[in-house]
XYZ file of C-alpha atoms in Angstrom:
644
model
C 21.423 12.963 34.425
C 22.698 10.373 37.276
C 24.031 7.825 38.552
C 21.944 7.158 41.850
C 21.981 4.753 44.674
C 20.930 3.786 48.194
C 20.307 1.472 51.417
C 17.790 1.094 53.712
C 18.262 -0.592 56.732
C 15.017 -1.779 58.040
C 16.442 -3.359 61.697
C 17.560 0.745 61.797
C 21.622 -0.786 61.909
C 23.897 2.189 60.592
C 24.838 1.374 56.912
C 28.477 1.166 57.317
C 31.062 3.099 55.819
C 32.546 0.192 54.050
C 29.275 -0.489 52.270
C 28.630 3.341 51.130
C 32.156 3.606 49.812
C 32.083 0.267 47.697
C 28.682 1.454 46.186
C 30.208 4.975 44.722
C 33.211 3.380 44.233
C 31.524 0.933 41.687
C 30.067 4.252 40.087
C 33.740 5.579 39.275
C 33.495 4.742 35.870
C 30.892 7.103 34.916
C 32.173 10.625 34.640
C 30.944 13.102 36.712
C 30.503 16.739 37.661
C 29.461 16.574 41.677
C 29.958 13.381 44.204
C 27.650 13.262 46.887
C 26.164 11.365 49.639
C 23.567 11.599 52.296
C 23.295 9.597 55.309
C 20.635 9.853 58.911
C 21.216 7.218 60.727
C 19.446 3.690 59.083
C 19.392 5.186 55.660
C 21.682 6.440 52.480
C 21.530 8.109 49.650
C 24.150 8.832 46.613
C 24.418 10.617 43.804
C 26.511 10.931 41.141
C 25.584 13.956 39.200
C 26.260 14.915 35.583
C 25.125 18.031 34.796
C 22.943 18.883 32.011
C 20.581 21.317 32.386
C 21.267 24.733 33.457
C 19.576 24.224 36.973
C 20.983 21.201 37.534
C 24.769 22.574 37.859
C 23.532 24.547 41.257
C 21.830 20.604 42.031
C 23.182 19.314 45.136
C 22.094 15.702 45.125
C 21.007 13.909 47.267
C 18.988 16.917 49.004
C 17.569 17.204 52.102
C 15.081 19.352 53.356
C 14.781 19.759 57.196
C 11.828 21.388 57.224
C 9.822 18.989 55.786
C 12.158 15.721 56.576
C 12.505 14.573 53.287
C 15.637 13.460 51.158
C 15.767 12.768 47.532
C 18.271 11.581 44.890
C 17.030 11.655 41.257
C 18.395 11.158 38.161
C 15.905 13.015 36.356
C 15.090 16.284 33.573
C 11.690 17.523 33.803
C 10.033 18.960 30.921
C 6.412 20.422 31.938
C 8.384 22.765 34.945
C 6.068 25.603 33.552
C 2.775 23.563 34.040
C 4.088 22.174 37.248
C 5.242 25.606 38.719
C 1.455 26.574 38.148
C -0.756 23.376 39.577
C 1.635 24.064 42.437
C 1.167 27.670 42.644
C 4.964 28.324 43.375
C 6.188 32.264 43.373
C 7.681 33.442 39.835
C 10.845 34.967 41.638
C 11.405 30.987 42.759
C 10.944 29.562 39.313
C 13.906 30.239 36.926
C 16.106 28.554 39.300
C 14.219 25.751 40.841
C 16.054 22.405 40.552
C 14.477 19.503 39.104
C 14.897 17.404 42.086
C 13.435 20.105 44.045
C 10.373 20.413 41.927
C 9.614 16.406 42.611
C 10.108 17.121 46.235
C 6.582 19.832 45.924
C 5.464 17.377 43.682
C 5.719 15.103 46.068
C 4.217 17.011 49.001
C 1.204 18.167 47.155
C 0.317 14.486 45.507
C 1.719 12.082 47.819
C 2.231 8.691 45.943
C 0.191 10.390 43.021
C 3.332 12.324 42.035
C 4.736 10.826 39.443
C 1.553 11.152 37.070
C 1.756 14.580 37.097
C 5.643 14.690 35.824
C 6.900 14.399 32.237
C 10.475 13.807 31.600
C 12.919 11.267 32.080
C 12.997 10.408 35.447
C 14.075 7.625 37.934
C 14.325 9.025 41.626
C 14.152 7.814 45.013
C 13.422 10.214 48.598
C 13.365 9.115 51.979
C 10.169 10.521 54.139
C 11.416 10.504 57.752
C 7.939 11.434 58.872
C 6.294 8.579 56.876
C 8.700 6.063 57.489
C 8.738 5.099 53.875
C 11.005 5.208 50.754
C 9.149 6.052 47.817
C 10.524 6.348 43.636
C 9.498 5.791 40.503
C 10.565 5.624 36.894
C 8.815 7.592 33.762
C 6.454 6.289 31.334
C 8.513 5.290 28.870
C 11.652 3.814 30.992
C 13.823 6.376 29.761
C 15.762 5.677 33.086
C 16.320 2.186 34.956
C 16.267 1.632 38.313
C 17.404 -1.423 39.728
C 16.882 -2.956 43.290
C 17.765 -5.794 45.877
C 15.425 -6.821 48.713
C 17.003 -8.874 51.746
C 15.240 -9.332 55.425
C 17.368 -6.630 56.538
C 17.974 -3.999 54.072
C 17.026 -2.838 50.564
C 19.178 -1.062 48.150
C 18.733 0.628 44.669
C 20.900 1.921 41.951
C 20.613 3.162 38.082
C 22.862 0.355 37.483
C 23.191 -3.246 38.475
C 27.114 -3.863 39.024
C 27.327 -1.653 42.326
C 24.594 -3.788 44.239
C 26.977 -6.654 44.255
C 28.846 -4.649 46.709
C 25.658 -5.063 49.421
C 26.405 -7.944 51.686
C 24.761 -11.299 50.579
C 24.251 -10.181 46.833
C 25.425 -12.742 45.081
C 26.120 -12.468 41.018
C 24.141 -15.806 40.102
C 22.561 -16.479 37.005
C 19.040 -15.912 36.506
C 18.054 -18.926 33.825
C 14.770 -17.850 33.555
C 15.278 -14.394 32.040
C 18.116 -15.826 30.324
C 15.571 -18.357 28.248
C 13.946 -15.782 27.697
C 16.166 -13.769 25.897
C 17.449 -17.207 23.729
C 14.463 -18.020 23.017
C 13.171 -14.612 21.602
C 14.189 -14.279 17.715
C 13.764 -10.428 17.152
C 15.800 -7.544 19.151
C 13.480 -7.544 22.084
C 15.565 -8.918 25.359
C 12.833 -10.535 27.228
C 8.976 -10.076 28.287
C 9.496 -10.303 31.920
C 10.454 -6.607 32.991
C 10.645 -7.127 36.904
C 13.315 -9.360 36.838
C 16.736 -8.994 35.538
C 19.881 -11.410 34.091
C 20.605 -11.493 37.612
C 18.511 -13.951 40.310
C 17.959 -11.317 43.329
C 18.192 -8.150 41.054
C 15.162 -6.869 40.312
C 13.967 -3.606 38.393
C 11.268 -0.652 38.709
C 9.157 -1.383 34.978
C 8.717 1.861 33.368
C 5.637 4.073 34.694
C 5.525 2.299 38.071
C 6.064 3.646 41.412
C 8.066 1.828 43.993
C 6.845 2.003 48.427
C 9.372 0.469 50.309
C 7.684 0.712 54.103
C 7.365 -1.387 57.361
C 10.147 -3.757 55.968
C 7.602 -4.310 52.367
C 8.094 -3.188 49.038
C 5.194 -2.806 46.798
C 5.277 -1.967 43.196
C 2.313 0.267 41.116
C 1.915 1.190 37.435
C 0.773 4.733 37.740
C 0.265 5.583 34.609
C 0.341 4.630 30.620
C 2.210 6.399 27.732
C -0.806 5.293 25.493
C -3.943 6.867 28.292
C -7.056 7.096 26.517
C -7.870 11.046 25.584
C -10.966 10.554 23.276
C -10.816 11.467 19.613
C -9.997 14.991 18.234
C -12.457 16.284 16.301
C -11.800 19.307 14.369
C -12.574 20.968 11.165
C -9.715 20.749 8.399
C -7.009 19.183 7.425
C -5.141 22.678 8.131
C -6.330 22.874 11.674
C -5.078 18.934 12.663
C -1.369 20.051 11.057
C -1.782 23.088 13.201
C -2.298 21.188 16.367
C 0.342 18.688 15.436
C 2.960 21.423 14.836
C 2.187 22.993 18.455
C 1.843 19.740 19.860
C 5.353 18.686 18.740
C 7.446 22.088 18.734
C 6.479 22.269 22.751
C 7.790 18.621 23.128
C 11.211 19.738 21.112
C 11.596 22.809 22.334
C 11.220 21.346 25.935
C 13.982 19.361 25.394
C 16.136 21.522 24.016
C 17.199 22.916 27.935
C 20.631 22.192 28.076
C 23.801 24.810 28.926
C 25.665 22.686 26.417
C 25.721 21.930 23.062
C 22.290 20.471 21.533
C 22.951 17.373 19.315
C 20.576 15.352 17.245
C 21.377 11.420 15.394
C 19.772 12.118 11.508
C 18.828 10.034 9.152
C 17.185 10.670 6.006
C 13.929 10.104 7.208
C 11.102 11.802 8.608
C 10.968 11.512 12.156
C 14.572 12.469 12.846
C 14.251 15.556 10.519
C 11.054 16.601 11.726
C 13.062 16.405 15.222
C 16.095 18.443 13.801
C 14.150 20.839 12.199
C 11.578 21.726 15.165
C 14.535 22.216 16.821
C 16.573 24.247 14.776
C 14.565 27.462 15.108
C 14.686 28.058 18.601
C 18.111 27.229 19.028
C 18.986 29.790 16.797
C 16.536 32.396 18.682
C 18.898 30.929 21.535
C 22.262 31.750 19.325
C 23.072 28.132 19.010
C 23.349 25.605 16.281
C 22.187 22.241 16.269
C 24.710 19.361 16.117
C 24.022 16.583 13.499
C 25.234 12.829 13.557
C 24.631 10.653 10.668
C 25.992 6.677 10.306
C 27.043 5.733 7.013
C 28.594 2.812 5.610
C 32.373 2.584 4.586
C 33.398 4.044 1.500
C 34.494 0.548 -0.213
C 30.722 -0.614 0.318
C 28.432 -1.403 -2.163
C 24.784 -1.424 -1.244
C 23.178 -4.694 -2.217
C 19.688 -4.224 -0.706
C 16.657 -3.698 -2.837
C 15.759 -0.788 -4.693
C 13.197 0.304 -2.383
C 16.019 0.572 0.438
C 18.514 2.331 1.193
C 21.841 1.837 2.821
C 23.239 4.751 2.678
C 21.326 7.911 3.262
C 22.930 10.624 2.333
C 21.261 12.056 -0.129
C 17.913 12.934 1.837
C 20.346 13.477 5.107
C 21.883 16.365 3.379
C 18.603 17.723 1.820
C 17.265 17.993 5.075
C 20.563 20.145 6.422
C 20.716 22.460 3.546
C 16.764 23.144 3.521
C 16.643 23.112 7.371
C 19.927 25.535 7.963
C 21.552 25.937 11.144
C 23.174 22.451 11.416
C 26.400 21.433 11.925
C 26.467 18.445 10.344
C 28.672 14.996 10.589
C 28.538 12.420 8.749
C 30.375 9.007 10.544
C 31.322 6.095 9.031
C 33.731 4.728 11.608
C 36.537 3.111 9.719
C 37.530 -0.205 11.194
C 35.205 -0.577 13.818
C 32.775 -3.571 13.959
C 30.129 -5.932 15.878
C 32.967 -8.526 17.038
C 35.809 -5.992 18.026
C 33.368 -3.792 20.489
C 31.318 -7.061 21.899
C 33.188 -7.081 25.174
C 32.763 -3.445 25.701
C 29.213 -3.476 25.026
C 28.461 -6.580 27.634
C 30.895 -4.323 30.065
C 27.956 -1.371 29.311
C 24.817 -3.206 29.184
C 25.774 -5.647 32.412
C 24.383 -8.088 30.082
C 23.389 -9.890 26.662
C 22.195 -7.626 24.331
C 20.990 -8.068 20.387
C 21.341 -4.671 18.670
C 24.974 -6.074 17.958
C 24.531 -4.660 14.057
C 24.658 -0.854 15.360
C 26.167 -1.072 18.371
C 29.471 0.220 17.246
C 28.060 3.497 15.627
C 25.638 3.824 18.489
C 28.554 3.929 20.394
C 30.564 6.124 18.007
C 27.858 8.601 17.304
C 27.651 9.720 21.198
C 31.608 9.397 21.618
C 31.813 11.906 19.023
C 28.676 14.028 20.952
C 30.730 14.180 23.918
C 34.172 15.194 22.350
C 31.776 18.356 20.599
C 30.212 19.877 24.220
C 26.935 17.866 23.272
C 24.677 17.599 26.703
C 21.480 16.687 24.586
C 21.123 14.086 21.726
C 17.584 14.438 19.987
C 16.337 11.526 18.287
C 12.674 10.204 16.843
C 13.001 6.698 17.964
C 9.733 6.172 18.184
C 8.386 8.164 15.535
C 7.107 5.348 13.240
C 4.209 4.931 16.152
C 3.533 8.316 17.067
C 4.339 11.451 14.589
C 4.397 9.505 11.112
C 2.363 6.506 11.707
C -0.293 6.043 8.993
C -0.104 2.169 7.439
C -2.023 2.646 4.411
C -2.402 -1.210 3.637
C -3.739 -1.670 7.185
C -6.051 1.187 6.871
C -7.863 -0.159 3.459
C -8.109 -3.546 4.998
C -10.051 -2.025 7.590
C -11.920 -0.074 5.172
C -12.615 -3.361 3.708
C -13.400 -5.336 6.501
C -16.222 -3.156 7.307
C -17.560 -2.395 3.242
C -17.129 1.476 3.307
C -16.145 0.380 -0.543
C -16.209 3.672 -2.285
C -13.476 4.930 -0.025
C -11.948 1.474 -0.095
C -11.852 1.250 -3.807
C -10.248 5.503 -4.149
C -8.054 5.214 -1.903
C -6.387 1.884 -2.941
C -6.360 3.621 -6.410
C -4.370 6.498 -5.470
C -2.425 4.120 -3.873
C -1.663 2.595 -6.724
C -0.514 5.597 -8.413
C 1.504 7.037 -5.443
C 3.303 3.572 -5.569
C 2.918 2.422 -9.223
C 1.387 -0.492 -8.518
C -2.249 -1.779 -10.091
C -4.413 -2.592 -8.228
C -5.030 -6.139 -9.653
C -1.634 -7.029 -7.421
C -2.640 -4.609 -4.452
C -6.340 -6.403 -4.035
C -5.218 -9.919 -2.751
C -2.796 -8.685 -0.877
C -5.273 -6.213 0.941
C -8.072 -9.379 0.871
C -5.498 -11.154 2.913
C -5.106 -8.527 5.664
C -9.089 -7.965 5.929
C -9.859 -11.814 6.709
C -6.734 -13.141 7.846
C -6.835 -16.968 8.295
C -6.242 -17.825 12.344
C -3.145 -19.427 13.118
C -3.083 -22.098 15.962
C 0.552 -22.214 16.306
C 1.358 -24.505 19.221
C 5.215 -24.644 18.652
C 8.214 -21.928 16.924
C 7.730 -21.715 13.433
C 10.347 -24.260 11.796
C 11.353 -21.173 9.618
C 13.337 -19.615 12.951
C 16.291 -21.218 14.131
C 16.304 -21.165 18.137
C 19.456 -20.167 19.763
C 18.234 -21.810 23.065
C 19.501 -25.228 24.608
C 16.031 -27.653 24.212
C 16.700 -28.788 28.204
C 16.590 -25.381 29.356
C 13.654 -24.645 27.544
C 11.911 -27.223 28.826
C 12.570 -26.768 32.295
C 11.628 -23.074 32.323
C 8.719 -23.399 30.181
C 9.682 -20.640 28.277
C 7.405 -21.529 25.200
C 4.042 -21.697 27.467
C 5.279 -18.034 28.293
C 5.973 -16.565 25.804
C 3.496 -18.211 22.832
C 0.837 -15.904 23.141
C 3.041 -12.331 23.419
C 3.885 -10.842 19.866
C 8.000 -12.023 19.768
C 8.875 -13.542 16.737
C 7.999 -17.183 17.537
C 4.700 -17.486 15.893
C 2.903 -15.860 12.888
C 1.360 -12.769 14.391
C -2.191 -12.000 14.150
C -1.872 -8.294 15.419
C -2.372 -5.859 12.639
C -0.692 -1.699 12.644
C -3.762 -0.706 14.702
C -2.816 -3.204 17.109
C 0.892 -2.620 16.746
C 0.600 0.699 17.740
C -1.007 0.641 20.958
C 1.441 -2.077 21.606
C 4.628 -0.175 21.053
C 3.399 2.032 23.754
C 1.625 0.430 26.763
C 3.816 -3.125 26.358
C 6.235 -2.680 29.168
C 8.930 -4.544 27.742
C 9.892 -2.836 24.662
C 9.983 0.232 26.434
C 12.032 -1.463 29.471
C 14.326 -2.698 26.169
C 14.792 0.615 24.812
C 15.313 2.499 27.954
C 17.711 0.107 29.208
C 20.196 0.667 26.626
C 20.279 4.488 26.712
C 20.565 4.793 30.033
C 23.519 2.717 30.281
C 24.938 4.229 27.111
C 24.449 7.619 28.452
C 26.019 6.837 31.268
C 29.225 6.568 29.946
C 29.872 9.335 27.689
C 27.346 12.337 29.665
C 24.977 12.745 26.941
C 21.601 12.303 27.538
C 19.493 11.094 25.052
C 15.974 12.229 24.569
C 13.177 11.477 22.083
C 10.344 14.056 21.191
C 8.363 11.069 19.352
C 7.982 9.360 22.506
C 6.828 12.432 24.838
C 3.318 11.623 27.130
C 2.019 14.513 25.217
C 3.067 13.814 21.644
C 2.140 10.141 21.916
C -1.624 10.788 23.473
C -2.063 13.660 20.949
C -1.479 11.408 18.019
C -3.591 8.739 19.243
C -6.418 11.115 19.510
C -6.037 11.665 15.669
C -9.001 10.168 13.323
C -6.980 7.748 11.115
C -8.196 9.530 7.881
C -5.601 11.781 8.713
C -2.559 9.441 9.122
C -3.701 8.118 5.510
C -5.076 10.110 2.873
C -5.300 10.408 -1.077
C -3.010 7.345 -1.350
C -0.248 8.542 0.510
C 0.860 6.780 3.744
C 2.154 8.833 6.895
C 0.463 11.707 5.940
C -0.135 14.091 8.916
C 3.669 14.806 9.138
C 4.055 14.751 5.487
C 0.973 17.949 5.550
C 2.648 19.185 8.771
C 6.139 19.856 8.017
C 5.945 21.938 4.810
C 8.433 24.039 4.709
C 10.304 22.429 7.669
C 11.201 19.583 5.446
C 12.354 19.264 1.558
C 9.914 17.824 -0.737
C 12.508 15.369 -1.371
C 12.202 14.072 2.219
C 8.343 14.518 2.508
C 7.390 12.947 -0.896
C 9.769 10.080 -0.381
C 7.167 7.803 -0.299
C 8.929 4.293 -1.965
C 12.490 4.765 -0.854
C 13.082 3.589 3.056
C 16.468 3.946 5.296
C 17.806 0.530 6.431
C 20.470 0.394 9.364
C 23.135 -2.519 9.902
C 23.061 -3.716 6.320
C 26.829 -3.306 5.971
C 27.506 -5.508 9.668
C 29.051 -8.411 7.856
C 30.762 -6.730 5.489
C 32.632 -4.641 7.913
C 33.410 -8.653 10.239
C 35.662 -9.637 6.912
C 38.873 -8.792 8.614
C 37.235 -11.047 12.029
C 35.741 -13.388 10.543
C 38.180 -15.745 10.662
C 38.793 -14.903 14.826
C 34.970 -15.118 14.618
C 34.774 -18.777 13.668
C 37.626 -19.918 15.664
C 35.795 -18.699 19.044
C 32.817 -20.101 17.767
C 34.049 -23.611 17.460
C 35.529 -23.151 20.678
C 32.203 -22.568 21.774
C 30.755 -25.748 20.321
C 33.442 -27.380 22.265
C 32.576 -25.963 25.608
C 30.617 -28.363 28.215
C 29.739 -25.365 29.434
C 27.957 -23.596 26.364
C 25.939 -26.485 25.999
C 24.094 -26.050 29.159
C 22.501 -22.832 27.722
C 22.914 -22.867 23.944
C 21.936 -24.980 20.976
C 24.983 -26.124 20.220
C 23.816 -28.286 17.162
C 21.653 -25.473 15.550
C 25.174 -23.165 16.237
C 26.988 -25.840 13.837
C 24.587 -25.957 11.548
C 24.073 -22.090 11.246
C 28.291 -22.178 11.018
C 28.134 -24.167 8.055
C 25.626 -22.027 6.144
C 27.827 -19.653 6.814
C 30.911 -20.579 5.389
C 34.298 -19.332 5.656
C 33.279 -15.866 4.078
C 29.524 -14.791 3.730
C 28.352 -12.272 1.269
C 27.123 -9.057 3.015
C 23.695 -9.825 1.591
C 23.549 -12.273 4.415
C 23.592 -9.257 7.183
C 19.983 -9.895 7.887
C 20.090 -14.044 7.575
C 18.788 -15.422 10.276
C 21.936 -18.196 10.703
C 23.852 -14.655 10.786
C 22.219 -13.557 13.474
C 22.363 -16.155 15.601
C 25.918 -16.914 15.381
C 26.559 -13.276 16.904
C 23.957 -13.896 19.680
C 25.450 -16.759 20.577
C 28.531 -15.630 21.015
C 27.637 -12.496 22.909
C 25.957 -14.652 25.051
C 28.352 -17.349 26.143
C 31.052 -14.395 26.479
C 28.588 -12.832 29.362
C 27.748 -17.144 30.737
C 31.416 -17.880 31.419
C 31.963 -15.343 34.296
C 29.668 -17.963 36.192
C 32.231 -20.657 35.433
C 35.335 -19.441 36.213
């Protein structure tokens, strides 16, 4: 894990001295184990390194290799090395220490441009081919890593973050409105849609699972490859030999990630996909002699959960079932006393370079890898994307399509064990299901009146924002895509992964843990969606394959859970009482900004301030008004640098 950057010259000028050292200088602030830099006349490469893997503490990057005239610098851990070190047909006595950088380099030289398909990991590396004439990089499938990127007539320069390029000559740090509408406009936690551009005008970015060619003074940009590439159906013979394959599937994408000379950590929650994680993990760290370190958020002690009865705030019930019945697991659980949305905003903008929305766990996000460093973690496992890949299985969804196409006597047993499983008749469980089979089309042609909009009407009228974004699944309109659809989604639509990568990375950054998600692995992912759906849903139950599949590596508790769910950020508000009052003051100081006004909806701010009040309940954490009050405010902290 790095912190990478470079410049090209194309008119073959030196990069100067002054430029290199302002670049790594602007990198200080990520720690580090190694400092390097590379530099052959016209071009330059840095590096700086943190050290995660066991290979990568003999990594010197960036790394040249005069025989074959190529340079690289890669911020990058790549899990298939054993299938790699065999299409390449590289000599055993070579392979325990090969670096990862090195093994993209033979990648490289046997594939060409094709390279990255053939990698799995999280990756974002750049290498200069002297003989070619041509820089070439790329990012993983699922974005894991950014890469970011300025393009003038003379030069082009790259870095994991965006704050050093402002150190190239003529990179300016203007606002780009466009992306900015974007993310106003867009009521759920996705940023924007557009994931070439950035909050900057002139800053662009490498989307996940595209290559970048810089050559002959032109840069060209290719999606190589998809997280969700089609593998046909599995077809196999029980229900025994599908949890088989699952389990293999799933332990190789753990274990893979388990390769670390530090501590292992892993975020838990009382669900499945973080305890399947934990618990595929646990067994060969302890082959290894190592434990695996635990995190768990929960709220303060003097809250009371006011959510429903089929959530839960506060998890820790299931989260210790799974460490006693699991074993070998430190465990902590973290409820970070004091800490909240308002008090860590400015840090967070500092971090992300720009607005962000996952304001209601920011803070323990945050805390939980703070505390991950301070134990030796190098690794922090989570199932992220778990509810797509390992336990997806949306009953309702399923019977609607059972429905839809009159296979009624599975239709009408399954939606009766159903019933049971959830203890509720079917009388109430039939319109509901009717709904979902023939949906009635919505023409939606503006925002639903039910969402209040954050943005300023002028500026979403001058960027058109609405034309772009009315026909992408964002929040603004009723959505006609059902689970099915959902799915394939979450996995080939560029922009939630762009959303989730960007956060880690820059998170990561900072406190030299790497996060890394076995639920989102190439190999997990396209296994799962080769899976008949009778086997995500079956006898009534939902998410059924990992219920089947982790006997005995979960407690019934956990695996049988089927009407309780986890909900995050429900205790947000309550922990802003003590800033709530600071809260409202910078708000109305907001309202009275010229300057606000040119970006946000100041009226719709008042309003939502006035529903409000003076002190709001905690069971207004997921109000809309709520909501957008924070966003605001994040956002015209981040707009005034471009005033002053």
């Amino acid at each position: 894990m790095s912190a990478i950057t470079g410049v090209f010259h194309f008119n073959e000028e030196p990069v100067s001295v002054e430029t290199i050292e302002s670049l790594m200088q602007a990198l200080q602030k990520y720690p580090a184990d190694d400092v390097r830099v590379w530099q052959d006349r016209f071009a330059f490469l840095g590096c700086r390194a943190q050290w995660i893997t066991p290979e990568s503490r003999e990594e010197r990057l960036p790394y040249y290799d005069e025989r074959q005239k190529l340079a690289i610098t890669a911020d990058a851990i790549i899990d298939n090395r054993e299938e790699l070190f065999d299409r390449l047909r590289i000599e055993h006595s070579r392979r325990r220490g090969m670096t990862d950088s090195e093994l993209i380099l033979l990648a490289y030289l046997e594939w060409g441009k094709e390279a990255p398909q053939y990698l799995v990991g999280d990756f974002a590396f750049m290498l200069w081919d002297e003989r070619q004439r041509l820089l070439f990089g790329a990012r993983d499938l699922s974005g894991t890593r950014t890469l970011y990127y300025v393009r003038h007539p003379r030069r082009f320069a790259f870095c994991t973050v965006m704050d050093p390029l402002f150190a190239i000559p003529d990179v300016k740090k203007e606002l780009n409105e466009s992306w900015l509408a974007e993310f106003l406009m867009i009521p759920i936690i996705l940023d924007t849609i557009d994931v070439h551009s950035t909050v900057y005008r002139g800053i662009g970015q490498v989307p996940p699972g595209h290559s970048i060619t810089v050559e002959d003074g032109k840069l060209s940009l290719q999606r190589y490859g998809t997280l969700a590439a089609p593998v046909g159906k599995l077809k196999l013979k029980s229900n025994g030999e599908y949890e088989e394959a699952f389990r293999s599937v799933f332990q190789e994408a753990v274990t893979s990630k388990l390769r670390t000379y530090r501590r292992v950590g892993a975020s838990l929650s009382g669900g499945l996909d973080s305890g399947a994680v934990a618990s595929f993990a646990a067994v060969p760290l302890r082959k290894e002699g190592k434990s695996l370190h635990s995190y768990s958020y929960v709220p303060p002690s003097d809250f009371v959960d006011w959510t429903s009865k089929s959530m839960m705030a506060d998890e820790t019930p299931y989260i210790d079932e799974i460490v006693r019945h699991v074993g070998n697991i430190s465990h902590s659980h973290l409820d970070f006393a004091g800490r909240n949305s308002f008090e860590e905003m400015d840090d967070l903008l500092g971090l992300m370079e720009a607005p962000y929305k996952f304001f209601e766990n920011s803070f323990w996000i945050k805390g939980i890898l703070e505390q991950a460093n301070k134990d030796g973690v190098g690794v922090l496992l989570n199932g992220g994307n778990g509810n797509y890949s390992i336990s997806w299985g949306p009953a309702l969804d399923y019977y609607a399509r059972l429905l839809r196409k009159l296979r009624l006597l599975r239709f009408y047993r399954e939606l009766k064990l159903y019933g049971r499983n959830m203890r509720i008749g079917r009388s109430r469980l039939l319109p509901i299901v009717g709904k979902m089979a023939f949906p009635v089309p919505s023409r939606a042609s503006n925002p639903s009146p039910d969402v209040p909009l954050l943005i300023q009407p002028d500026l979403a009228e001058r960027t058109k924002v609405f034309d772009k974004l009315k026909n992408h699944n964002v929040g603004l309109t009723e959505s006609s895509m059902d689970e099915f659809e959902a799915r394939i989604d979450q996995f080939e639509n560029l922009s939630i992964l762009n959303h989730q990568g960007t956060s880690s990375t820059k998170l990561s950054l900072r406190y030299a843990v790497r996060e890394r998600d076995p639920t989102s692995d190439p190999r997990v992912v396209r296994f799962c969606l080769s899976v008949p759906v009778e086997q995500y849903v079956q006898n009534g139950i939902d998410r059924a394959l990992v219920r089947r599949s982790t006997e005995h590596y979960l407690p019934d508790k956990v695996r049988f859970n089927l009407r309780v769910r986890g909900v995050q950020g429900a205790d947000w508000i309550h922990r802003m009482k003590p800033s709530w009052g600071a809260f409202r003051d910078e708000l109305h100081q907001l309202c009275r900004d010229p300057g606000a006004s040119h970006y946000l909806n100041v009226s719709q701010i008042k309003e939502s301030l006035s529903r409000m009040g003076s002190s709001p309940k905690p069971e207004c954490a997921f109000d809309p008004n709520a909501r957008l009050l924070m966003q605001s405010l994040i956002v015209y902290r981040f707009v005034r640098q471009f005033s002053s």
